[in-house]
Coordinates of C-alpha atoms in Angstrom, one line a residue:
X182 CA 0.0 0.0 0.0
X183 CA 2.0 3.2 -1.3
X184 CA 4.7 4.4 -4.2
X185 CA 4.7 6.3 -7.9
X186 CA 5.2 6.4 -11.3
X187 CA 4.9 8.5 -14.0
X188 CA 1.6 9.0 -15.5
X189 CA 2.7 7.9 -19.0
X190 CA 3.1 4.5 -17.8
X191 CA 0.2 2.3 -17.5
X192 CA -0.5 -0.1 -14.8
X193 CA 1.8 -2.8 -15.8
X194 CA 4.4 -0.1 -14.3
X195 CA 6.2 -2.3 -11.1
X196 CA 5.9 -0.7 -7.9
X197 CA 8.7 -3.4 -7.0
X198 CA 10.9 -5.0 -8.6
X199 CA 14.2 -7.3 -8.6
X200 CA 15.4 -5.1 -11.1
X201 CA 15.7 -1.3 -10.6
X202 CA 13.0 0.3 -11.9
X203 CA 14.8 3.4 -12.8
X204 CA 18.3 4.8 -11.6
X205 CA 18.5 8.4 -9.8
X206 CA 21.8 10.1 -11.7
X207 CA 23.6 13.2 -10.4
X208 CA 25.2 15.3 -12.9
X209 CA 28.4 16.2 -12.2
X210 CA 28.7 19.5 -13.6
X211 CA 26.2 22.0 -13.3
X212 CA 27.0 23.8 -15.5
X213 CA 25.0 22.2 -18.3
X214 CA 22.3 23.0 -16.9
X215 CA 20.3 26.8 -18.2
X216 CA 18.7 26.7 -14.6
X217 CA 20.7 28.3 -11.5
X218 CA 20.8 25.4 -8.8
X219 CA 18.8 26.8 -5.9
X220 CA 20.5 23.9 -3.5
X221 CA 24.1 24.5 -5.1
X222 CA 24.6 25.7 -1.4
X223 CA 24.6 22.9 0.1
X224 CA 26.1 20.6 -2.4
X225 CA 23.0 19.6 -4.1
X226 CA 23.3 18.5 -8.0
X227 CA 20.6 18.8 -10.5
X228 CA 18.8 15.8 -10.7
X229 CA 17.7 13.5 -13.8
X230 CA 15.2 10.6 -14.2
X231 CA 16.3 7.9 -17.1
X232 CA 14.0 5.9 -18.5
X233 CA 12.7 3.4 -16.5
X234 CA 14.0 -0.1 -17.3
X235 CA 10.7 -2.1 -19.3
X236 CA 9.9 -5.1 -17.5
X237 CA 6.7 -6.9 -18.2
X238 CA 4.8 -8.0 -14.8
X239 CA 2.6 -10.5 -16.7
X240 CA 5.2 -12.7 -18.4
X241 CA 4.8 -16.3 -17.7
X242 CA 8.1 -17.7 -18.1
X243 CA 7.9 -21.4 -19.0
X244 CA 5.0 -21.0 -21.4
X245 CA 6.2 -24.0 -23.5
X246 CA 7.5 -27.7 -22.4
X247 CA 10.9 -27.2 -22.7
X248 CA 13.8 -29.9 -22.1
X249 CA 13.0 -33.6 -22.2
X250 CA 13.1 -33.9 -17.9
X251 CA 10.0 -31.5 -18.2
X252 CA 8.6 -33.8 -20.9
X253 CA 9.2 -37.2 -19.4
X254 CA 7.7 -36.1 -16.4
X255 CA 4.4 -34.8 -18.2
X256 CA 4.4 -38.3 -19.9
X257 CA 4.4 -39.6 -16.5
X258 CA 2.4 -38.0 -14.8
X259 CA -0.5 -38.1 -17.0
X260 CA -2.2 -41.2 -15.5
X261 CA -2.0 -39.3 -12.2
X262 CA -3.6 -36.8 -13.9
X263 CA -6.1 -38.2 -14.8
X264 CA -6.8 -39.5 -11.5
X265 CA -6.1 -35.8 -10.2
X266 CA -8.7 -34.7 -12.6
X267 CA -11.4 -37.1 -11.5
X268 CA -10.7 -35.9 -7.9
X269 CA -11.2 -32.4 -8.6
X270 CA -14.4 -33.1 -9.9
X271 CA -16.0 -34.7 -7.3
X272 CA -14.4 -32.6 -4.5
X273 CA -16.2 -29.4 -7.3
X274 CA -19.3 -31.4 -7.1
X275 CA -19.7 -32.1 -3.7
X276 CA -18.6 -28.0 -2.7
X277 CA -21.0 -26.7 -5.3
X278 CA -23.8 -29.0 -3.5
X279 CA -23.2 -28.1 0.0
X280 CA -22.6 -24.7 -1.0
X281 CA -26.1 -24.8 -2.6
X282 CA -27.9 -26.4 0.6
X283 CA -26.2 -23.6 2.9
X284 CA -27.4 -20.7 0.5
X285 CA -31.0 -22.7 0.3
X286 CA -33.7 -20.1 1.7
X287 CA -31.3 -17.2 2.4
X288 CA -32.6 -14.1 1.5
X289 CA -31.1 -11.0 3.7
X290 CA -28.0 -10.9 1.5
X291 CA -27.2 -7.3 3.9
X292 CA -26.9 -9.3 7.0
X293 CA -24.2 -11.7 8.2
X294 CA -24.7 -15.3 6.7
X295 CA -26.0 -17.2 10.1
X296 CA -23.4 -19.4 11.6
X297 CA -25.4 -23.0 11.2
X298 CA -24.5 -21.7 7.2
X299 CA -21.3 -21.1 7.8
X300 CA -20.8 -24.3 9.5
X301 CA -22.6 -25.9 6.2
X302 CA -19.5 -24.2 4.3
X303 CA -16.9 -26.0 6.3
X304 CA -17.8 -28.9 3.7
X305 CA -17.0 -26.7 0.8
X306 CA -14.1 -25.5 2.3
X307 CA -12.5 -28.8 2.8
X308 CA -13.3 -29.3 -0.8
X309 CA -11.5 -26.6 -1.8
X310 CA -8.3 -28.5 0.7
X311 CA -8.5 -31.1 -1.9
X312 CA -8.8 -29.1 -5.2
X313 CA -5.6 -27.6 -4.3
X314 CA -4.2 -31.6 -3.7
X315 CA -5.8 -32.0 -7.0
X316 CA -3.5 -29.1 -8.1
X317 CA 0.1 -30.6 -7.0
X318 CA 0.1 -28.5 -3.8
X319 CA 0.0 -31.4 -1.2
X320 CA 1.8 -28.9 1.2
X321 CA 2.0 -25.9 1.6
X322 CA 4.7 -23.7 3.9
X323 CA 3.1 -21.0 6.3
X324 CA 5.3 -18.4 7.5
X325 CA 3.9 -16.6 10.4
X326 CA 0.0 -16.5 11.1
X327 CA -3.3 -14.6 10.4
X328 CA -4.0 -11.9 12.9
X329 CA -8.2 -11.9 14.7
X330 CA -11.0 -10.5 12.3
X331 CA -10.6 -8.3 15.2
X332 CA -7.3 -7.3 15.3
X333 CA -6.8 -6.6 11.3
X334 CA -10.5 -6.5 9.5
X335 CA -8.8 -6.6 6.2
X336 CA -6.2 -9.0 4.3
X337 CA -4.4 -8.0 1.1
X338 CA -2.4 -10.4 -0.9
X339 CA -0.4 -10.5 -4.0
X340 CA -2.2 -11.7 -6.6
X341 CA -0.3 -14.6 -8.6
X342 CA -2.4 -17.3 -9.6
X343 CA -6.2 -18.5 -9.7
X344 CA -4.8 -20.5 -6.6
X345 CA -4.3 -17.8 -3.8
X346 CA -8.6 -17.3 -3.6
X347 CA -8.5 -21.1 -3.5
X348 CA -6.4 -21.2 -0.2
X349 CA -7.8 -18.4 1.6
X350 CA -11.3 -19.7 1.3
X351 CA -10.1 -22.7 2.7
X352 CA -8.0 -21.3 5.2
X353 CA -9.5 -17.9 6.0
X354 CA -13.3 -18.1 4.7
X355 CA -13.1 -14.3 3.8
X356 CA -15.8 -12.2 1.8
X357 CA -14.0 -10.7 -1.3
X358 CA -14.3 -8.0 -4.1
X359 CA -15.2 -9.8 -7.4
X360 CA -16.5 -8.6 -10.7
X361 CA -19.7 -8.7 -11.6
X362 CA -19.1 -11.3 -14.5
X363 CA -18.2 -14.1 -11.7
X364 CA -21.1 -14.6 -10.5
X365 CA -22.6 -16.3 -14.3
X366 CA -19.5 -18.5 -14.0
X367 CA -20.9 -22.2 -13.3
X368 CA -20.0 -23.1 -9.9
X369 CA -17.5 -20.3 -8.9
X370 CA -21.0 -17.9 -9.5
X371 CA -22.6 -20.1 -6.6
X372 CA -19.4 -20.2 -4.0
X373 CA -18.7 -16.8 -4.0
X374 CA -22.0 -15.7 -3.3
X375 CA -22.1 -17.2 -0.1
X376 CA -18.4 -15.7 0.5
X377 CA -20.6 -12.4 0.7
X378 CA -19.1 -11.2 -2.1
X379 CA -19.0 -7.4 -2.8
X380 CA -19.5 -7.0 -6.4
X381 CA -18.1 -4.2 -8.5
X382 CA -18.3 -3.0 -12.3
X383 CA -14.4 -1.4 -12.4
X384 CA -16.3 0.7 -15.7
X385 CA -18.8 2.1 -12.9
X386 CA -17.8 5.1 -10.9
X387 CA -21.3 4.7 -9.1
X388 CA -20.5 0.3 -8.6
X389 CA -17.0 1.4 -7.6
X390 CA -18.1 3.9 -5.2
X391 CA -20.4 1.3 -3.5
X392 CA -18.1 -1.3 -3.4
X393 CA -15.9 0.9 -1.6
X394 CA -18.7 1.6 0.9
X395 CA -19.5 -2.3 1.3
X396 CA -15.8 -2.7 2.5
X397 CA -16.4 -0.1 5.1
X398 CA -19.7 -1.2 6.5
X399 CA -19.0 -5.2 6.1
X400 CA -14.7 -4.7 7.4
X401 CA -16.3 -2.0 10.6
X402 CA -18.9 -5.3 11.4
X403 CA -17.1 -8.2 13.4
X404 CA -20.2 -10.4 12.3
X405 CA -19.0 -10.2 8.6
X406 CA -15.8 -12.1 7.4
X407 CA -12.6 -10.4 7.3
X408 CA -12.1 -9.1 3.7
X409 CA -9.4 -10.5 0.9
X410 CA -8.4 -7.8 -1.3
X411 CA -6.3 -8.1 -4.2
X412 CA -5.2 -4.4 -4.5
X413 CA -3.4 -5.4 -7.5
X414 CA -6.6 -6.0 -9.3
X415 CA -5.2 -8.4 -11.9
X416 CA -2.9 -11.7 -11.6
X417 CA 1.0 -10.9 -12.3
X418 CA 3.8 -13.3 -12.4
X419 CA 5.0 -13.0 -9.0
X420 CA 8.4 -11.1 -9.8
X421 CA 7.4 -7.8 -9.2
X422 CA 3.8 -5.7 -7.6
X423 CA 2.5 -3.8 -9.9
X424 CA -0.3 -0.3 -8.9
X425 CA -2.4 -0.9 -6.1
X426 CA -6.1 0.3 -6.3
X427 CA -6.7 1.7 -3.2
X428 CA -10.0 0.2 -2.1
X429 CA -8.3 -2.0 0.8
X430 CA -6.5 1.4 2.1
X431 CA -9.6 3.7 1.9
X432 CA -11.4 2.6 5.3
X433 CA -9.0 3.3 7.2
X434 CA -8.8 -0.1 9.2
X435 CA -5.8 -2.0 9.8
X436 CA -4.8 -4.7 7.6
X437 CA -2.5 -7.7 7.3
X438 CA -0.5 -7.8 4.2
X439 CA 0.1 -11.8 2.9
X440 CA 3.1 -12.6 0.4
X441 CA 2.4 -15.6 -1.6
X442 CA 5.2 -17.4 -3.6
X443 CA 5.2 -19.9 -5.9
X444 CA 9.1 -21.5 -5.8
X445 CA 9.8 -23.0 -9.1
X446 CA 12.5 -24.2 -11.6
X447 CA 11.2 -25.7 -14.5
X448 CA 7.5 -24.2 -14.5
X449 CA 6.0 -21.2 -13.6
X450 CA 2.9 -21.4 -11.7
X451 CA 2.0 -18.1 -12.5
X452 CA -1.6 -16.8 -14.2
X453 CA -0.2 -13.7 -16.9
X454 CA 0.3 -14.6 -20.3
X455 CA -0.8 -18.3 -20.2
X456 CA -3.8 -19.9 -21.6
X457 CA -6.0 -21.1 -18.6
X458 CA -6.4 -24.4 -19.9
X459 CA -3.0 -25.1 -20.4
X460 CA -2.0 -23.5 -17.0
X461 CA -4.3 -26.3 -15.4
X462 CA -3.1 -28.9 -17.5
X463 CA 0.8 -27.8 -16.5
X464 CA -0.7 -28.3 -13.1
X465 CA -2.1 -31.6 -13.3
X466 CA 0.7 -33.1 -14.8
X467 CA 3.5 -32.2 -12.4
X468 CA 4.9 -34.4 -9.4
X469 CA 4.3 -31.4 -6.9
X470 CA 3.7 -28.1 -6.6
X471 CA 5.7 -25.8 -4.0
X472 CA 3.5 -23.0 -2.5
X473 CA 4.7 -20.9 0.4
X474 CA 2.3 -18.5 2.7
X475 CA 4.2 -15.1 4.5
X476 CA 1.7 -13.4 6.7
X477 CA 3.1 -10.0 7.4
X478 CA 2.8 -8.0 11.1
X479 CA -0.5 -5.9 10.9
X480 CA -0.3 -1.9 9.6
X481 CA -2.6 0.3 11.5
X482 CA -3.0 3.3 9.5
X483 CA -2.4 6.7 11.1
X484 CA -6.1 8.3 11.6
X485 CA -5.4 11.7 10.1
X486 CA -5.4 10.1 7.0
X487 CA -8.0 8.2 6.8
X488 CA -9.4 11.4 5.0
X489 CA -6.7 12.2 2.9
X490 CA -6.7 8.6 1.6
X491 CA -10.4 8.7 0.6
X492 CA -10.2 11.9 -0.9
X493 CA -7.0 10.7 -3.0
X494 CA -9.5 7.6 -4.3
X495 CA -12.3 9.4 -5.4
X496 CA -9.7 11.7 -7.7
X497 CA -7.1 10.6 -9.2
X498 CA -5.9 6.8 -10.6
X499 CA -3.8 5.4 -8.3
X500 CA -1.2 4.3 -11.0
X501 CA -0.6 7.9 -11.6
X502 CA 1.2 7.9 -8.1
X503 CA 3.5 4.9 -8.3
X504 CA 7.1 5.2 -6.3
X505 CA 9.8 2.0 -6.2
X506 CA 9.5 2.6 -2.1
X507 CA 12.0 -0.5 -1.7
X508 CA 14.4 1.7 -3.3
X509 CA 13.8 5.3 -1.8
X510 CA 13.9 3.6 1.9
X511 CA 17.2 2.2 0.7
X512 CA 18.7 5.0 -1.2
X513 CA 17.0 8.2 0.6
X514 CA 16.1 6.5 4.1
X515 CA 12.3 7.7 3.7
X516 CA 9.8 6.0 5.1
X517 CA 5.9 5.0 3.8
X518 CA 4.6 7.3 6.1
X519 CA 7.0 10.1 5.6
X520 CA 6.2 9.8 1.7
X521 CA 2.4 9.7 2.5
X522 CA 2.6 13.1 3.7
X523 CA 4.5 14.3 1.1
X524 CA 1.9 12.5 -1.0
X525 CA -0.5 14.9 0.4
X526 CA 1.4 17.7 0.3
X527 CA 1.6 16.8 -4.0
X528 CA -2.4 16.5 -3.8
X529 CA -2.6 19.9 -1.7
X530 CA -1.0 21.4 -5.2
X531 CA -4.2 20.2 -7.3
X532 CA -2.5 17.9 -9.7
X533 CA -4.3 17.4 -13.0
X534 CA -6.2 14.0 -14.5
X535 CA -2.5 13.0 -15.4
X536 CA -1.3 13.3 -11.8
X537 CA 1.1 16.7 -13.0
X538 CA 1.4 19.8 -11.2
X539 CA 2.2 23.4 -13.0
X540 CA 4.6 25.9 -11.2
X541 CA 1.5 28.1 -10.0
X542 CA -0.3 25.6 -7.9
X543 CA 3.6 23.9 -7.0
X544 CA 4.9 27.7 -5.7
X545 CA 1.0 28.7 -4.3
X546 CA 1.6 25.6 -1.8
X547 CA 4.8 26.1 -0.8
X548 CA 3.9 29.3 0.5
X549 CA 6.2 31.6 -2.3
X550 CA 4.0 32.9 -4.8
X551 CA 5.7 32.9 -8.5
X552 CA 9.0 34.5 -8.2
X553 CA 12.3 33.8 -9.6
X554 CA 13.0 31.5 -6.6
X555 CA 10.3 29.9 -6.5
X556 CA 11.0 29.0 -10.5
X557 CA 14.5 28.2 -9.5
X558 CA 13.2 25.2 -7.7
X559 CA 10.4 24.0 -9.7
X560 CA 12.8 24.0 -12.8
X561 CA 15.6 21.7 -10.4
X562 CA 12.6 19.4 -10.2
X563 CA 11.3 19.5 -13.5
X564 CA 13.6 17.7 -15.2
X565 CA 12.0 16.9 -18.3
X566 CA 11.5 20.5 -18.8
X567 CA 7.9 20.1 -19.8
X568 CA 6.7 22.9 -17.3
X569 CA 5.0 20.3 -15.0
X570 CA 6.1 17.9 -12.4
X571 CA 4.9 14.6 -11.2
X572 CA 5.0 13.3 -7.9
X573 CA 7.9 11.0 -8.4
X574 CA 10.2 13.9 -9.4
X575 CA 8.4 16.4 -6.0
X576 CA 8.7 13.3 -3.4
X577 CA 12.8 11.9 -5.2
X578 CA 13.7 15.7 -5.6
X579 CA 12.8 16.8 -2.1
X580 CA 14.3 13.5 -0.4
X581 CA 17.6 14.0 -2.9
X582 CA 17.6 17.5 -0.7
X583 CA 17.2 16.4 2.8
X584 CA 20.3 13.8 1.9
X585 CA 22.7 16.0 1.4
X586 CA 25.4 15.7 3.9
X587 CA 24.8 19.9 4.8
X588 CA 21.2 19.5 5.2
X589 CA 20.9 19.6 8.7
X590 CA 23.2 21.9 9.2
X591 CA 21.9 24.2 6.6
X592 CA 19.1 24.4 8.9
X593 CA 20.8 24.4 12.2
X594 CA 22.6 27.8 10.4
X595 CA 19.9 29.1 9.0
X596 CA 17.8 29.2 12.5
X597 CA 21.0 31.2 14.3
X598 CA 21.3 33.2 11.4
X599 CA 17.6 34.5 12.1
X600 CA 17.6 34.1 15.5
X601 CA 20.6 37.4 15.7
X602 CA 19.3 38.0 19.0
X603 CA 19.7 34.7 20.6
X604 CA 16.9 34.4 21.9
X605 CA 16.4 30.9 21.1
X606 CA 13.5 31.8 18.6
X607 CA 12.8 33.8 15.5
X608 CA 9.6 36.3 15.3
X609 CA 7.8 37.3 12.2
X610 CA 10.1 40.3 11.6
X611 CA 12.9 38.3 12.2
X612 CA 11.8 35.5 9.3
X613 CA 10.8 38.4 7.3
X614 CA 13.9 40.2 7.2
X615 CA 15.4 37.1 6.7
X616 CA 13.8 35.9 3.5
X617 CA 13.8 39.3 1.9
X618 CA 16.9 38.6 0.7
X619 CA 16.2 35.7 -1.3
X620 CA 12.6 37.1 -2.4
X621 CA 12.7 41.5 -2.1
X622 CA 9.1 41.6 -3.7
X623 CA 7.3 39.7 -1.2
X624 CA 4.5 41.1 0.4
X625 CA 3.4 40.9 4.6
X626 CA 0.8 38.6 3.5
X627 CA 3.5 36.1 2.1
X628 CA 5.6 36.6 5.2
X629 CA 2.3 35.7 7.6
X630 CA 1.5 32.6 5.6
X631 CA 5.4 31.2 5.3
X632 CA 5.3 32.1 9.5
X633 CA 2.3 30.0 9.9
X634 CA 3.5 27.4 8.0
X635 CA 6.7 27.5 9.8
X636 CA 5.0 28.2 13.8
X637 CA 3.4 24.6 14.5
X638 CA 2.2 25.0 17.6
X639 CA 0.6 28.6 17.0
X640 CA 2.4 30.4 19.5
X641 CA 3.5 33.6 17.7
X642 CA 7.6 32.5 17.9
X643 CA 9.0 29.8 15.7
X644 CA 11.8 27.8 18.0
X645 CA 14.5 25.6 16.9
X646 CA 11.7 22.7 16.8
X647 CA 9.5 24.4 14.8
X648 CA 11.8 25.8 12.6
X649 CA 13.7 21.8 12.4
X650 CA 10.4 20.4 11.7
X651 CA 9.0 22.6 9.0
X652 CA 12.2 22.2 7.3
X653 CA 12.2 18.3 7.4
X654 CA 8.3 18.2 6.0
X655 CA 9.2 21.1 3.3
X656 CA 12.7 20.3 2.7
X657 CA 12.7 22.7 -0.8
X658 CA 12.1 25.7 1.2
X659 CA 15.7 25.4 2.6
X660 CA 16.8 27.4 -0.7
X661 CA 15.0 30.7 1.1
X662 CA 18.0 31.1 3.6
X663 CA 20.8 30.7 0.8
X664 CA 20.5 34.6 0.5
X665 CA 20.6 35.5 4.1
X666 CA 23.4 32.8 5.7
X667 CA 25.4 34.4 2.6
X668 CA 24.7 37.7 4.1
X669 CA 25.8 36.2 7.6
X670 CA 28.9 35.1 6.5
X671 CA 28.0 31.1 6.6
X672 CA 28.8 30.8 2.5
X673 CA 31.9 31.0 0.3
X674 CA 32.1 30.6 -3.2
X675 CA 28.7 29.3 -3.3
X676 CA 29.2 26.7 -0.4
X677 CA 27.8 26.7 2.9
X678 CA 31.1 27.0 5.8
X679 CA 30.7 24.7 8.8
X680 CA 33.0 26.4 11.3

């Protein structure tokens, strides 16, 4: 649940990958750049953004019998599968019947199913054990274990196969989110309906907005199953995630998230670009198939943004807002939640239906109005030069500047340089006088909105705290104090001194 990619991609864009997705270059001259560097001050390079590197999430890699082990063993096995195949009939049969007689006479579809149904179930369910025998997976590894309904309403999974739902009705018994075409299927119609499925029509904002309410009303209800969400949406091979829809995240509850695997070496169990038929067929015919089960610790969303989160759904595509969050942790050290907020700092700046802002709305939240600073630090993110910026280039570009090695103490100096009195705070006039220098046509009402911004706690004085913190959440506004620790001494030659 989180990360972003450029809105040119589509949604077969990783969010992560065992391949890097795209590589974060410095340039090591700035001088071939037309744009002053705004963060040349404290060693900051202008950034650029290859390419990313096209991997395709939906490859099935062993589409073919290749070698003559993998053939021998299909020749094999057939007899088995035979017997495999007989098996998974019956065990359909005898779910699809039970599942019938536990649905027979049930009208108040709102309600929880009563729990002499759900016991009826438990015969389906065991069914559904042996389909998966009937499958090759005569084991299967558990890492860890599923947290109460209570504790964690809501499970999401990666979505590999046709298998996972399999298992987690068997093991979990959980109401899902299903198209509205499943339910015509033969047999798979009738079992999912008494899963309580929440239907949706993904070509419906009106079926997509109540199937978002549905998970809210049936995941706040302990007499409801706990719900399996795919945020995925589709089945990948199992290499990499691709964009998460963002119906499991909008409620607000706390969820478990489940990595399922699928080791292999000479067939890939994985549903992309493989014939169903033949993926079942593949199944039948092998001596055994490996299946491993990682249940995650719970995440408990942080309730200020339950809002934000819903808001952010109803808007925009979620695919529009794809980072490689593996690799910023890694590389900038910046954490989910920190890059949540400076998610909704990016949706505070009205992005447009392709998820870019222009330099008005960028410099109208940062508190600057258009100015030649303010341009100076759009055009260091902005490195395709197309006069708009994604959030990719605002969250990379602001965690490239909270790196640098000065950054902290580009602050620390900054504060003192304000703070002439000593006092151990800085006042309006004090802030003022300070960013005048980098900015000489901005107004009192500028001044009073960057001071608000930068006083947290609403106390008329901004102390080293406030000042620290501001910074950290709106790194990019470090570029106002260039001017004035030049004028106090703390730069030479375009570099901030450390004494």
């Amino acid at each position: 649940m989180a990360a972003v990619a450029d809105p040119r991609n589509d949604l077969n864009t990783p969010l992560l990958s065992t391949e890097p997705q795209f590589v974060l270059e410095i340039e090591s001259n700035g001088s071939d750049h037309d744009d002053p560097n705004p963060f040349e001050f404290i060693g900051a390079r202008p950034l650029s953004f290859p390419r990313p590197h096209p991997i395709d999430p939906f490859r099935n890699h062993t589409p073919s019998i290749n070698g003559f082990y993998e053939f021998l063993k299909i020749v094999i096995c057939i007899p088995v599968a035979l017997v495999r195949l007989t098996l998974f009939g019956l065990s359909l049969l005898v779910g699809f019947l039970a599942t019938k007689l536990a649905l027979y006479g049930w009208k108040d579809k709102h309600n929880p199913m009563p729990k002499w149904r759900c016991r009826l179930m438990w015969v389906t369910r065991i069914c559904s054990r042996c389909i998966l025998f009937c499958f090759g997976y005569h084991w299967i590894k558990r890492v860890g274990r599923p947290a109460s309904r209570e504790t964690a309403p809501i499970v999401v999974c990666n979505h590999v196969s046709y298998i996972e739902p399999i298992f987690f009705f068997y093991e979990l018994f959980p109401t899902i989110v299903a198209s509205e075409s499943h339910d015509a299927i033969p047999f798979v119609g009738t079992i999912i309906r008494a899963m309580q499925v929440i239907y949706v029509n993904r070509f419906s904002a009106p079926s997509r907005k109540h199937a978002v309410h549905e998970i809210k009303r049936k995941a706040s209800c302990d007499g409801f199953p706990r719900l399996l969400l795919f945020p995925e949406g589709t089945t990948t091979n199992g290499r990499v995630l691709i964009s998460f829809q963002l119906g499991a995240f909008i409620p607000g509850f706390p969820i478990q998230p489940v990595v399922v695997r699928y080791p292999h070496v000479h067939f890939d169990q994985s549903w992309g670009n493989i014939h169903l038929m033949k993926l079942m067929f593949r199944m039948f015919t092998q001596f055994h198939n490996f299946m491993e089960v990682e249940y995650l610790p719970v995440i408990a969303p942080l309730d200020n943004k339950k809002e934000n989160a819903g808001h952010f759904a109803e808007r925009y595509n979620a695919s529009s807002y794809m980072v490689e969050m593996a690799w910023v942790d890694s590389t900038f050290n910046i954490s989910t939640l920190e890059a949540m907020e400076f998610l909704d700092k990016f949706l505070a700046m009205n992005p447009n239906s392709s998820g870019r802002v222009k330099i008005h709305d960028f410099s109208r939240s940062l508190r600057l109005g258009l100015c030649p600073l303010s341009e100076k630090i759009f055009a260091f993110i902005d490195v395709e030069k197309l006069g708009s910026i994604t959030f990719r280039q605002f969250l990379l570009g602001s965690a490239h500047i909270m790196k640098q090695p000065l950054f902290q103490q580009a602050c620390t100096a900054a504060f003192n340089c304000c703070d002439d009195e000593g006092k151990g705070y800085i006042t309006k006039q004090q802030l003022g006088d300070a960013i005048h220098s980098a900015m000489p046509s901005m107004n009192d009402n500028n001044v009073s909105e960057l001071f608000n911004l930068f006083d947290s706690d609403n106390d008329g004085a901004i102390s080293y705290d406030d000042f620290m913190a501001c910074l950290r959440r709106n790194p990019l506004l470090v570029a106002l104090f260039a001017s004035n620790s030049m004028h106090c001494g703390l730069i030479e030659g375009g570099k901030l001194v450390i004494a």
